[in-house]
XYZ file of C-alpha atoms in Angstrom:
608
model
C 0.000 0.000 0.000
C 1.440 3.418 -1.379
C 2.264 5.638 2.090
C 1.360 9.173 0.795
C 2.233 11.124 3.957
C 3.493 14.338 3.698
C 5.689 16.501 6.061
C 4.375 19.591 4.885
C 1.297 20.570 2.886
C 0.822 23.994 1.658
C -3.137 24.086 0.249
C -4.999 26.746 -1.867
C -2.154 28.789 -3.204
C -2.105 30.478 -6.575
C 1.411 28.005 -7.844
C 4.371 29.694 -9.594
C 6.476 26.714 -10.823
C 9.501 29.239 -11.751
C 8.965 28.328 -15.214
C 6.786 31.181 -16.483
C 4.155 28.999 -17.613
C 0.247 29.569 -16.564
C -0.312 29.833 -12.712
C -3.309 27.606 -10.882
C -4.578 27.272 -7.677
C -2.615 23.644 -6.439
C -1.828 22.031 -3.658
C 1.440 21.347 -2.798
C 2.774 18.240 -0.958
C 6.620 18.255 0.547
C 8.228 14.812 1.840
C 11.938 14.435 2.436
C 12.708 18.053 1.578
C 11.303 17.867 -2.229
C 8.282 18.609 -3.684
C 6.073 15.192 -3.552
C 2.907 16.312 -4.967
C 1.499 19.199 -6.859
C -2.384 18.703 -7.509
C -5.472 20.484 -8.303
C -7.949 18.429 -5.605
C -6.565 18.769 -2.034
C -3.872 16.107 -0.957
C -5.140 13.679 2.319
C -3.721 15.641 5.163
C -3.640 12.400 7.324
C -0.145 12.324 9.470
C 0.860 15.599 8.199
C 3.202 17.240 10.079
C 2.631 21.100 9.115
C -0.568 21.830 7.065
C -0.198 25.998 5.635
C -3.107 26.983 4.184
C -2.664 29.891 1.415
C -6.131 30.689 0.277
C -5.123 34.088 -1.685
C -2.052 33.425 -1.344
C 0.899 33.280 -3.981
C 3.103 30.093 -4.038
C 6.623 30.778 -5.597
C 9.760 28.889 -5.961
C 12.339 30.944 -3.260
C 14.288 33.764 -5.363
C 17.197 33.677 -6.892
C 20.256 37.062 -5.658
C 22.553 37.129 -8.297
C 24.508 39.866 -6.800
C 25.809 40.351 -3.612
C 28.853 40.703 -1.042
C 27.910 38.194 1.906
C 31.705 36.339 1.516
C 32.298 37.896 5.057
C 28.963 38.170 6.528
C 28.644 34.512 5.423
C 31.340 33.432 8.006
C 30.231 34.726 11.229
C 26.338 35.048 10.238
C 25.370 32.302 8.148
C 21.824 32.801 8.431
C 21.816 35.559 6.085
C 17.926 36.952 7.586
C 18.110 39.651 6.046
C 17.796 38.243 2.098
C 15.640 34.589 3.242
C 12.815 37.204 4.749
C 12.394 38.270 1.352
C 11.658 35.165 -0.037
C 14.942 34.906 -1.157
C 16.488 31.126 -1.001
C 19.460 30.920 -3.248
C 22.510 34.005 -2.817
C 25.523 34.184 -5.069
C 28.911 35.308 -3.465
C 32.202 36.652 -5.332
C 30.908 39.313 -7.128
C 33.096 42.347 -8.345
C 36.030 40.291 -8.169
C 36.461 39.893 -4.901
C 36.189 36.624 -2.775
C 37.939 35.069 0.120
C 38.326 31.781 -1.335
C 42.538 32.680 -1.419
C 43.527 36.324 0.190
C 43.933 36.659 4.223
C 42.269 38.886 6.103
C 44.783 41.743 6.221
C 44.251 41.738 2.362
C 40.654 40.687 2.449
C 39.738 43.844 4.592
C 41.912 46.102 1.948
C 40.148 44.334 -1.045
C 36.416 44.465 0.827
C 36.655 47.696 3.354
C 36.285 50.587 1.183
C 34.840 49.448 -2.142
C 32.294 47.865 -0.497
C 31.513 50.227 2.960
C 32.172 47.137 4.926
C 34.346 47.760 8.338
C 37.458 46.802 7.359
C 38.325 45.722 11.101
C 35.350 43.389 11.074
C 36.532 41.647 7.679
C 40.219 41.089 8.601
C 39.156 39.316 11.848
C 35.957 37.591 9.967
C 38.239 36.335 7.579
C 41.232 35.316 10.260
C 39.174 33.905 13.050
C 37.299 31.266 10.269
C 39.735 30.460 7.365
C 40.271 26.568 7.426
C 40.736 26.545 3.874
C 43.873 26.810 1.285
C 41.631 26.215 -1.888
C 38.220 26.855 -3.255
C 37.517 22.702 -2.902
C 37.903 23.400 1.039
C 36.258 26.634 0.931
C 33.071 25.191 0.032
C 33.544 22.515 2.523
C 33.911 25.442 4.916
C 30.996 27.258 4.013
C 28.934 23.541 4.125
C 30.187 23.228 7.584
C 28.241 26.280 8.600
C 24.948 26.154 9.756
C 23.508 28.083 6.562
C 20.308 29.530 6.215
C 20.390 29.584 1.934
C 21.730 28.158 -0.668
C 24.799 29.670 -1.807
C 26.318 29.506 -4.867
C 29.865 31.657 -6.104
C 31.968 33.609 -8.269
C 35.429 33.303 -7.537
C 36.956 36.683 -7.798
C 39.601 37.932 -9.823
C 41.329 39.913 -7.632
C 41.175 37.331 -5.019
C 43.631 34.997 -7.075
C 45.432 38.257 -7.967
C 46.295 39.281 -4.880
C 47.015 35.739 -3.598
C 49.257 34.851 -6.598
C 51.206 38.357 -7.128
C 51.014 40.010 -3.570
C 48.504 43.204 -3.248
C 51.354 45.593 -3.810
C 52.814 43.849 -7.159
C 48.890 43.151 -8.314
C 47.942 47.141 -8.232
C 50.979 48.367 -10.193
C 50.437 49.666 -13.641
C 53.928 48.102 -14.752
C 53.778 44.914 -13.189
C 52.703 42.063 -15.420
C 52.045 38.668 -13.913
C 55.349 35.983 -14.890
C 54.126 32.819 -17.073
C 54.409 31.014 -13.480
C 51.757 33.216 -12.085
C 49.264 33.313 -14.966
C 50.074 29.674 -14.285
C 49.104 29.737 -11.171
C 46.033 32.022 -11.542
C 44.433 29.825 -14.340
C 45.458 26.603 -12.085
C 42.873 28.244 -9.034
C 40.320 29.138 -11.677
C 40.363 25.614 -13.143
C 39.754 24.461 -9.217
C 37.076 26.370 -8.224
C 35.097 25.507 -11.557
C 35.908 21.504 -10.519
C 34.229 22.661 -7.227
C 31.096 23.734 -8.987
C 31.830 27.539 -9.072
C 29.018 29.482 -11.099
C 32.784 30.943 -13.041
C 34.966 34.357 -12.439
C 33.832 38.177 -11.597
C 36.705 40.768 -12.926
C 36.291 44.526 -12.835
C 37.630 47.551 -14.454
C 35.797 50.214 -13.104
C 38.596 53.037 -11.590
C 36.567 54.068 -8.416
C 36.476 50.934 -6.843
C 39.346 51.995 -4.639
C 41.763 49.906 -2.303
C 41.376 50.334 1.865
C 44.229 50.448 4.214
C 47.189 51.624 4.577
C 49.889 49.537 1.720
C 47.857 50.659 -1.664
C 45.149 52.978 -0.143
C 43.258 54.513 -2.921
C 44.868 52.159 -5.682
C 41.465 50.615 -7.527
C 41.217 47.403 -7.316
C 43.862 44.411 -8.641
C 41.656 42.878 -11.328
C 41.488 46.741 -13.196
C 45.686 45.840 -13.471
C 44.730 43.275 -15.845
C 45.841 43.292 -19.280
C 45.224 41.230 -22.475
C 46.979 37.844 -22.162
C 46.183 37.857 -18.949
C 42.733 38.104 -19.437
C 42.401 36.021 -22.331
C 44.215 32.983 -20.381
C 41.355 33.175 -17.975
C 38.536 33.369 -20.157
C 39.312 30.547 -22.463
C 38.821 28.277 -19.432
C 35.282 30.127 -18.814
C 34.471 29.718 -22.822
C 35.596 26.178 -22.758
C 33.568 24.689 -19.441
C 30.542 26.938 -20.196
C 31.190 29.400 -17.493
C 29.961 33.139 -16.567
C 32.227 35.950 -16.698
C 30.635 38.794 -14.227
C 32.260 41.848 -15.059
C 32.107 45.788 -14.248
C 33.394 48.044 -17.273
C 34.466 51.481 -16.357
C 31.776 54.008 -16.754
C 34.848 56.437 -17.642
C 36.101 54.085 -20.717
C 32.928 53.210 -22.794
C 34.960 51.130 -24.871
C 35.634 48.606 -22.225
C 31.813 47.815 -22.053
C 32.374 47.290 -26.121
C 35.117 44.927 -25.178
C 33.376 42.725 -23.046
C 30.069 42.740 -24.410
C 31.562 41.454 -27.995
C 34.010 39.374 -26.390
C 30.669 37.014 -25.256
C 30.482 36.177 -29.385
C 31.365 32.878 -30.076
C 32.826 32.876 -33.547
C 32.124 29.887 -34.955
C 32.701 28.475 -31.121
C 31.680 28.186 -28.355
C 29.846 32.388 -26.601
C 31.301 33.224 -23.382
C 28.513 33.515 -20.799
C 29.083 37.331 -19.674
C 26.878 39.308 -17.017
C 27.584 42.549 -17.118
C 26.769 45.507 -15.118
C 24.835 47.088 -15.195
C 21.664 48.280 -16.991
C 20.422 51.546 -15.026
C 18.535 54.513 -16.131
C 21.275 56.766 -15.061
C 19.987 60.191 -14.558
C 23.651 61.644 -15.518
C 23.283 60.581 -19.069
C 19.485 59.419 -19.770
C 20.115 58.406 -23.101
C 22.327 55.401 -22.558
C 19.643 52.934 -21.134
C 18.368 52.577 -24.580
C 21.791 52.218 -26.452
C 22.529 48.739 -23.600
C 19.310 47.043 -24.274
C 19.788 47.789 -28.271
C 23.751 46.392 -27.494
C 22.663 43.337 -25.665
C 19.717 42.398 -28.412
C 22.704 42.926 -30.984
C 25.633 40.771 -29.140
C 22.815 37.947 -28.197
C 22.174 38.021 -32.192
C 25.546 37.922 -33.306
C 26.425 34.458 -31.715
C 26.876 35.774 -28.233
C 25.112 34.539 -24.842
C 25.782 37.877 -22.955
C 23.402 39.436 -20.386
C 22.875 42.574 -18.213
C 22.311 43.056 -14.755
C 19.814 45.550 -13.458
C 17.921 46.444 -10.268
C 14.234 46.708 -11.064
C 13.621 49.644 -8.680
C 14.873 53.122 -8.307
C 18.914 53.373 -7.294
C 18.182 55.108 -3.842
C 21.532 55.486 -2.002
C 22.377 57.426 1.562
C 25.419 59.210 2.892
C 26.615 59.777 6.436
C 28.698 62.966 5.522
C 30.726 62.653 2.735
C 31.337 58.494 2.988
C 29.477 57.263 0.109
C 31.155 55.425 -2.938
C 29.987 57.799 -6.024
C 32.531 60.402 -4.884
C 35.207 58.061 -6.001
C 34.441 58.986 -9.549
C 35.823 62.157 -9.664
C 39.406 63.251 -8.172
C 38.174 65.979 -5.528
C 35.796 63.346 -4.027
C 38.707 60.633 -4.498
C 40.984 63.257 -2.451
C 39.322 63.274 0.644
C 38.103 59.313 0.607
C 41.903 58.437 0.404
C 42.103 60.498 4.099
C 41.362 58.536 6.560
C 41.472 60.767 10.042
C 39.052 63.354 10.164
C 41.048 65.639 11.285
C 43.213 65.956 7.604
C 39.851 65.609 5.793
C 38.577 68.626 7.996
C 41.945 70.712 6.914
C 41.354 69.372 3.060
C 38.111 70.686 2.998
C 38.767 74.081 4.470
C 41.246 74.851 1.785
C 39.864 77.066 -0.475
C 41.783 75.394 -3.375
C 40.677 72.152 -2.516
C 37.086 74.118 -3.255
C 37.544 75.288 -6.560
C 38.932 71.800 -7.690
C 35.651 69.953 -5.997
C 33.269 73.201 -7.648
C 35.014 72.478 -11.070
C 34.584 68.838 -10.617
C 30.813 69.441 -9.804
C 29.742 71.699 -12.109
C 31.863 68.926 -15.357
C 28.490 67.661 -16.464
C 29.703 65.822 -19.590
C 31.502 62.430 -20.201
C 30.294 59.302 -18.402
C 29.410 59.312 -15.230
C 27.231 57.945 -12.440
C 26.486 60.626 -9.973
C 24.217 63.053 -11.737
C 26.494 66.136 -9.859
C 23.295 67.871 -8.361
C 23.288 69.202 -4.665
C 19.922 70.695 -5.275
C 18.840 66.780 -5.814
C 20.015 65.374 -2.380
C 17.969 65.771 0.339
C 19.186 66.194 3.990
C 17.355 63.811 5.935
C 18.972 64.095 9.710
C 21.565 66.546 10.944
C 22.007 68.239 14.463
C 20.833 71.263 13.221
C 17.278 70.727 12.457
C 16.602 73.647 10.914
C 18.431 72.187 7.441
C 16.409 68.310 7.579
C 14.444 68.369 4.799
C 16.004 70.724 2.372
C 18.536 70.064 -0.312
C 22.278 71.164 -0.033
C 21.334 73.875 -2.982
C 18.278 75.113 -0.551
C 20.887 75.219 2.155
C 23.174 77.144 -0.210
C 20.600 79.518 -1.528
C 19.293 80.118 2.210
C 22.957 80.732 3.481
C 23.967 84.490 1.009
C 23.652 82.186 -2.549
C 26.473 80.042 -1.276
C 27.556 77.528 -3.980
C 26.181 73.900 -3.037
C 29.056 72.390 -2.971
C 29.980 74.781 -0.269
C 27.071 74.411 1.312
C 27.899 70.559 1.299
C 31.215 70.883 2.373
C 30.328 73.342 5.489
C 27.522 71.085 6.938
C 30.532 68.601 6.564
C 32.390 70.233 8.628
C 30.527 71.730 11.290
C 28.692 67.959 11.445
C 30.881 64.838 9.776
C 28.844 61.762 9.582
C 26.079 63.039 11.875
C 24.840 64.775 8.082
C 23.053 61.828 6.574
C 21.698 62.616 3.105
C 20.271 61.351 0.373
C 19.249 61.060 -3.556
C 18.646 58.513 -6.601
C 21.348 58.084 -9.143
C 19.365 55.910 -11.076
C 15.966 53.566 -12.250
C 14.049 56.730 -11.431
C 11.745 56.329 -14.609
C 8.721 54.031 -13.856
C 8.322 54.292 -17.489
C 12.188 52.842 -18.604
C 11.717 50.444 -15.564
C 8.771 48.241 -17.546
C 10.987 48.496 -20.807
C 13.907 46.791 -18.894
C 12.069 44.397 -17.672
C 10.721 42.856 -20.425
C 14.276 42.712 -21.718
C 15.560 39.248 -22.718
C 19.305 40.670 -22.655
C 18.843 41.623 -18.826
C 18.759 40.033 -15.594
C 17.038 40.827 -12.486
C 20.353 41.304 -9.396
C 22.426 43.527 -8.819
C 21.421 43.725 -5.037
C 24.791 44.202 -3.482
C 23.166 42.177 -0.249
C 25.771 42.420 2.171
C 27.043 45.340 1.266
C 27.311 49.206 1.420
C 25.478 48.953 5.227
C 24.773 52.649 5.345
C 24.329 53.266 2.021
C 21.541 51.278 0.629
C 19.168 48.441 1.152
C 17.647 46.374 -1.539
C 17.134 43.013 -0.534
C 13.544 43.203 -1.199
C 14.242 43.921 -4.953
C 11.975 41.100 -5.763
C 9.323 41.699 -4.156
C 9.499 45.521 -5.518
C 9.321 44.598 -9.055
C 6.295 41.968 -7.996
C 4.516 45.042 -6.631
C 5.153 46.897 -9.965
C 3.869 44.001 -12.009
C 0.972 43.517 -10.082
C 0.052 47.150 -9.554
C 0.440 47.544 -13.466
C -1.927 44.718 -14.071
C -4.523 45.836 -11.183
C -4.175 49.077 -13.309
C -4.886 47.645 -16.907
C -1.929 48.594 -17.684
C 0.284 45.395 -17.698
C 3.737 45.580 -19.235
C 4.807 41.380 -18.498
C 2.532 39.400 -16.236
C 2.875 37.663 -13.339
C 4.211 34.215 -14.173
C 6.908 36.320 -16.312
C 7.814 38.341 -13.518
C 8.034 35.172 -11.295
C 10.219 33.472 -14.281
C 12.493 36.473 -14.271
C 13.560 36.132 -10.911
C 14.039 32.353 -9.830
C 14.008 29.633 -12.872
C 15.344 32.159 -15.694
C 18.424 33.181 -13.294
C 18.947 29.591 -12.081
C 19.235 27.701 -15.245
C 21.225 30.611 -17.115
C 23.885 29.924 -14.081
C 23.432 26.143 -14.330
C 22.167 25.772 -11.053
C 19.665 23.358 -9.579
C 17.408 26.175 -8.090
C 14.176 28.240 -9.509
C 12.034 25.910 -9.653
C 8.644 23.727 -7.949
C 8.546 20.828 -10.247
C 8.368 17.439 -8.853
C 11.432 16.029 -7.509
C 12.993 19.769 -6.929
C 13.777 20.918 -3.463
C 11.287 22.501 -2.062
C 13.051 26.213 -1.944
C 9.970 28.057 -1.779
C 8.139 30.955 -0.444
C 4.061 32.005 0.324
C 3.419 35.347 -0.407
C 0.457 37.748 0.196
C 0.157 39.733 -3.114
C -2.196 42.376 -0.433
C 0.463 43.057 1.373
C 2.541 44.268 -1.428
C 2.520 47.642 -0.426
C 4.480 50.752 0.066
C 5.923 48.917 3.296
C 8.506 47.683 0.918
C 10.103 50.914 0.344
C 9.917 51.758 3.759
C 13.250 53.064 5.400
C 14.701 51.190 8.265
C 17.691 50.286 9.981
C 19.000 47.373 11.936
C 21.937 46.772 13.904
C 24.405 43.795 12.225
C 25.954 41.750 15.449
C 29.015 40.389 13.867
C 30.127 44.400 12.460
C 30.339 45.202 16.295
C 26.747 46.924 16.186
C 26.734 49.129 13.004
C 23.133 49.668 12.365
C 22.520 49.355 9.046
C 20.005 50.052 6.633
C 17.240 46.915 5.960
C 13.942 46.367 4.880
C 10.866 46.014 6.687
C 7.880 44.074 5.186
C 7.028 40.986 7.460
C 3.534 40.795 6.033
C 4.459 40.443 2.688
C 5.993 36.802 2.785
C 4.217 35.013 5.976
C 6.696 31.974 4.670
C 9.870 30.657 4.104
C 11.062 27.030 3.304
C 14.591 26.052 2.419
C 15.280 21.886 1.488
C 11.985 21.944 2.989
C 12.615 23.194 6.268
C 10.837 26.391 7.462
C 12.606 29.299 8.483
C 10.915 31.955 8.050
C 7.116 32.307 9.934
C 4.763 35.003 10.210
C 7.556 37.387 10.532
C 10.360 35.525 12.781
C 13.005 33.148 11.843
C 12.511 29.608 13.407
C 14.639 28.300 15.765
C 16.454 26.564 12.531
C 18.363 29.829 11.512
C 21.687 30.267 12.695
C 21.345 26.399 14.716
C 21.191 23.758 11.685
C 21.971 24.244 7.896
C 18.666 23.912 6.042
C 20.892 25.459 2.876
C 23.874 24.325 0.720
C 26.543 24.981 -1.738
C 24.874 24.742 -5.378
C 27.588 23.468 -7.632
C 26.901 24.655 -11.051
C 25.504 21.864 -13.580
C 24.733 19.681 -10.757
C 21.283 18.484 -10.382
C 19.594 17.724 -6.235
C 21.165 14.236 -5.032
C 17.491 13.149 -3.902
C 16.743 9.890 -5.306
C 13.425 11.972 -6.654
C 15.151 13.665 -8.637
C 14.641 11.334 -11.961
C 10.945 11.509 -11.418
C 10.907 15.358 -11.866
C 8.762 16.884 -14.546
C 9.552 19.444 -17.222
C 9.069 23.096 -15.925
C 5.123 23.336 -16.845
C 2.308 24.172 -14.644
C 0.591 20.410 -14.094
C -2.709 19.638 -15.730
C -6.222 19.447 -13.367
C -4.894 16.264 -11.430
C -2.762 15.220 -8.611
C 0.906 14.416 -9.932
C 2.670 12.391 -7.298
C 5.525 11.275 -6.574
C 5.065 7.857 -4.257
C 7.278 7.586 -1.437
């Protein structure tokens, strides 16, 4: 007699299978940490230990974060709350082209600190106190060893084996060209990590991603050093095992963004899987959104199997003072980022010269850029002196004799330091350009930077914003991709572009999943709020806030996120696991699994 029992029934939920295909109201039957049975009539609850009924209720497969910079968090907080409350079950490390899987924590806090507004302190001892490992192959045993809350999956990062193989110092000189031995060596720790089922390599060339510490302060980072061969070595190993390259072209040096988009083409051979980033309605130059998605359409055509990354909701960033990353781009911003006591950036800014260069920098509105270079579009949102909250720097100017605003800036600076906290939007400000992107083949849904930037940003809801936007369109008559598309976009498309087993609710997958309330997508997503982050001594950081909107979280079948709280699970046992790339779930269900369709009226069942 066939023993249907389940461990976990989730009834009366509108199903997402991750696949883009029609949604239906199903029930959903989990045994032994896979999905067991997806039917139309309601499964026989009999023995069941958990029974979640979702009347109204969305059904999803658990998202997919294609960008982010949890390699340090990952060691002393392997929960990672703050993206599996957002329905988000499967995180990719090593972006940028930085990882941990070789560098110390000396260099690791130089590499991470600055670019990526992460204590440097807190990564060096992160990085120190839990290294085990000498290769990627025992970094991913590491990471399994840790009671994690997702799945991970991982870049290794260019500048990682940089640094490890040439030395920080040697890796950020302009002159200094790795010997055959090290390109050797550098291709040798590529070819590992892709035997140890990394996703394939992040590089970057953008020149204000600058160095921390003391040794190379201010030099950008080691994989910007690169040159040709040294490059090309490295991505005929990604072209030949049917890797991704994640790369950052400098905004400053359009032609590099040629240079890797084209250099996806196959040419008669095998494309190069390239993710670029990133696609963003920059408000500094307006026009450019439309010439990436016409370059991505034309690359994909050509032979090429090259994508975008974009955040699908506006680019809202914050500033304590003047510590914020965009003012890397230009050399008066640079000049007081490379100082690290206040006390020298206090003299700096006094200096009247110093002034004129940061006014003539500010008021150079052509070439490529980021920052749009507008004071009167930057809102001061907390200061000691109240009488400015609310107001732009150019108000504050204008208020203060006509002052210039960058003078304006640059006093409340002073008088205030990181007490000034500020803001604007650099980018995706354009509901309008947001639906074109989205419908974009050439473009993925990431670029999150999880993990990163703590008082800067916080977009680890990003999935659940562009859900809101779909779903508003569509209560609207105005739809611009439905739901299921939407859905697709941001857990099966993602997974099975990266090869990873991940996405999806068919029979026989793990049961990654989350219940969602589509009522409760609301403007509590773009709510601000902070939290402190334990394991970075206490910084608060910014978050975000929506409990309501996902009342559940499984991972390998496992709860861990309830009606707002993690479980007792989190942070105690590992419910997630490293996802090797190309390797499909070990669980003898596994042949039994369907093709990614939304089943017909019936029960499909998988007998235990």
């Amino acid at each position: 007699m066939r023993n249907v029992t389940y461990d976990t029934i989730i009834k009366d939920g509108r199903f997402f299978d991750g696949s883009g295909g029609p949604s239906a109201v199903r029930h959903v039957g989990i045994r032994d940490g896979v999905v067991a049975a997806i039917s139309e009539e309601p499964l026989d609850e009999t023995g069941c230990g958990e029974v979640v009924e979702a009347a109204g209720q969305w059904v999803l497969p658990g998202m997919v974060d294609i960008h982010t910079h949890y390699d340090v968090e990952v060691l002393r907080g392997p929960d990672l709350t703050e993206s599996l409350r957002h329905g988000v079950t499967t995180i990719l490390l090593g972006s940028c082209s930085l990882s941990t899987v070789h560098v110390g924590g000396v260099d690791a806090g130089d590499l991470f600190g600055r670019v990526e507004a992460i204590p440097r302190q807190h990564v060096i001892s992160a990085v120190d106190e839990k290294r085990t490992w000498e290769n990627a192959g025992q970094y991913v045993a590491a990471l399994e060893s840790l009671p994690l809350g997702p799945n991970l999956a991982a870049f290794i990062g260019h500048s990682d084996m940089r640094t490890a193989t040439m030395g920080l110092d040697r890796a950020t000189r302009k002159e200094v060209r790795p010997s055959a031995a090290e390109q050797a060596r550098m291709e040798r720790m590529l070819r590992e990590a892709l035997d140890a089922g990394f996703v394939g390599m992040s590089a970057q060339q953008l020149l204000f991603d600058k160095l921390d510490g003391d040794l190379c302060r201010s030099r950008t980072l080691p994989s910007t050093y690169a040159r040709g061969r040294e490059m090309r070595g490295l991505r005929r190993i990604l072209r030949q095992r049917g890797r991704a390259l994640q790369a950052g072209p400098d905004v400053g040096r359009p032609h590099t963004l040629l240079t890797q988009a084209f250099g996806s083409i196959g040419l008669g051979g095998r494309p190069l899987k390239t993710s670029l980033l990133s696609a963003a309605d920059i408000k500094a130059i307006p026009f450019v959104i439309h010439l990436l998605r016409g370059l991505a359409g034309l690359v994909n055509r050509l032979g090429g199997d090259f994508r975008f990354q974009h955040l699908p909701v506006p680019f809202e960033v914050y500033a304590d003072g003047i510590d914020l990353v965009i003012f890397e781009e230009f050399g008066a911003g640079a000049q007081a980022l490379h100082l690290q006591e206040k006390l020298a950036r206090d003299e700096l800014m006094r200096d009247p010269a110093y002034r004129a260069r940061f006014r003539k920098d500010y008021e150079s509105k052509y070439g490529p850029r980021v920052w749009h270079r507008d004071f009167f579009d930057a809102e001061i949102v907390a200061c000691p002196d109240a009488s400015v909250v609310g107001k732009s720097f150019g108000q504050v100017g204008q208020e203060r004799g006509g002052a210039h605003p960058v003078d304006a800036f640059l006093d409340l600076v002073l008088d205030h330091g990181t007490d000034l906290r500020w803001r604007t939007t650099i980018s995706n400000h354009r509901p309008g350009v947001l639906r074109k992107i989205a419908r974009e083949p050439g473009v993925q849904m990431g670029f999150s930077d999880a993990g990163a930037h703590l008082r800067n940003m916080a977009f680890y809801n990003f999935g659940l914003r562009l859900l809101r936007h779909v779903r508003d369109a569509e209560v609207a008559g105005k739809p611009f991709v439905t739901v299921e598309h939407a859905v697709h976009r941001l857990t099966g498309e993602l997974a099975d572009w990266y090869g990873l087993d991940a996405g999806h609710l068919r029979l026989g997958d793990r049961a990654d999943l989350m219940v969602l309330d589509p009522s409760r997508l609301d403007s509590s997503l773009e709510e601000y709020n902070e939290e402190p982050v334990a394991q970075y001594g206490g910084l608060s950081r910014m978050v975000n806030r929506n409990d309501a909107t996902v009342p559940l979280v499984m991972v390998g079948g496992r709860t861990v996120w309830r009606s707002g709280r993690a479980t007792s699970l989190l942070g105690r046992e590992r419910t997630g696991r490293f996802l090797r790339t190309g390797e499909q779930s070990r669980s003898p269900l596994t042949a039994a699994r369907r093709t990614p369709q939304t089943p017909r009226p019936s029960t499909t069942e998988i007998a235990s």
